[in-house]
Amino acid sequence: MHELAVIENILKISTEVAEENNLSEIDRINLCVGKLHHLNEMIMQNAFSAVKTGSLLLKAELVILWEPLKLMCSDCQSVYEPKENVFSCPVCGSPSTEVVRGRELYVKSIEGQ
Amino acid sequence: MEIKVLKNVLDRNNNIAEKNRELLRIKNTAMVNMISSPGAGKTTILEKTIPMLKEKYSVGVIEGDAYTSKDAMRLKKFNIPVVQINTEGACHLDSNSIYEAFKELDLEELDIIFVENVGNLICPAAFDLGETIRVAILSTTEGEDKPSKYPMVLRDSKVVILNKTDLLPYLEFNKKEFVDDILAVNPQIKLIEMAASLDSGISEWVDWLMKWRSHVGDQSFSG
């Protein structure tokens, strides 16, 4: 769904960085995505193939590093991956939690020449 | 060679959202971002809410719709400013479209702006518009499993409305599971049960909105 908007931004960021560093070809874009974003890998890859144009991006592949959803209990400070979206703490049962991982959505690096 | 980038993909959207938020703060206007599936009842809820709020507050609406102006037409009868944004098929509103819509509104004059986002529970959750609060609307016909399938929208919402409760006798809807799952994702959320077309739950919602509006800018308000 919103994969296309995300991919367009990724290409914009990567192109800018490649130009600043005088790259003529991007081989790989390493992207970090948190699970909380509900982004679908297959749709992202399809959108990426459809949208990448021009010699700079022609050979580029998109590599997605998935970050799991991790929460920290505000009461007992346990850090855990919630199962089946039950966010409350499995150790002490507290409903008060903070998302520590899983909201990431950033271009980690690009590789090219 | 590998070049470190470490740049947030939604930076541009987030930056404009912050600009919107600052603008709203300066003008003392509050904005409610309403997120739901298609057909959950966002427009009907607004049709019931606006006449009651209008007595005390100056209200405007930003209507996000993929292609039509049908929802905007339903709200124009209240003689309030309604700005229509057609997303041309896109599945969410972004902060820039809100920034553009602000140009057609007198923010100085308005107390509350409702944003009716495009009907979708996933994509709008990722796009900060600069809103003051987010409200999720789910309806009984969608089934009780929605909270566990779409945790992000509920995690970030201040209120969740369960609409179409009048249909409960005809549905196999497990309300306990629904409520438990919502609270498992966001224990601080305010849950309002509603049958908007029958006016049930509307006054609880409007009362909550009025109380919230009078505390905007006051960080201690928990709702």
CSV table of N, CA and C in Angstrom, one decimal, chain A residues 8 11 26 28 36-37 39 68 75 79-80 96 106:
chain,number,residue,atom,x,y,z
A,8,GLU,N,9.9,5.5,-3.1
A,8,GLU,CA,10.2,6.8,-3.8
A,8,GLU,C,11.2,7.6,-3.0
A,11,LEU,N,14.7,6.0,-2.9
A,11,LEU,CA,15.5,6.3,-4.2
A,11,LEU,C,16.0,7.8,-4.2
A,26,ILE,N,24.9,2.7,-8.4
A,26,ILE,CA,24.6,2.1,-7.1
A,26,ILE,C,24.4,0.6,-7.2
A,28,ARG,N,23.9,-1.5,-4.4
A,28,ARG,CA,23.1,-2.0,-3.3
A,28,ARG,C,22.6,-0.9,-2.4
A,36,LEU,N,7.0,-2.9,13.1
A,36,LEU,CA,5.8,-2.2,13.4
A,36,LEU,C,5.2,-1.4,12.2
A,37,HIS,N,6.0,-1.3,11.2
A,37,HIS,CA,5.5,-0.5,10.0
A,37,HIS,C,4.6,-1.3,9.0
A,39,LEU,N,5.3,-3.2,6.6
A,39,LEU,CA,5.7,-3.1,5.2
A,39,LEU,C,5.9,-4.5,4.7
A,68,PRO,N,13.1,-6.5,14.6
A,68,PRO,CA,12.0,-7.0,15.3
A,68,PRO,C,11.3,-6.0,16.2
A,75,ASP,N,7.7,-0.9,34.2
A,75,ASP,CA,7.8,-1.2,35.6
A,75,ASP,C,9.0,-2.1,36.0
A,79,VAL,N,13.0,-6.4,28.7
A,79,VAL,CA,12.9,-6.1,27.2
A,79,VAL,C,12.5,-7.4,26.5
A,80,TYR,N,11.5,-7.4,25.7
A,80,TYR,CA,11.0,-8.6,25.1
A,80,TYR,C,10.3,-8.3,23.7
A,96,SER,N,2.1,-1.2,31.0
A,96,SER,CA,2.8,0.1,30.6
A,96,SER,C,4.1,-0.2,30.0
A,106,TYR,N,15.0,3.5,7.9
A,106,TYR,CA,16.0,4.4,7.4
A,106,TYR,C,16.9,3.7,6.4
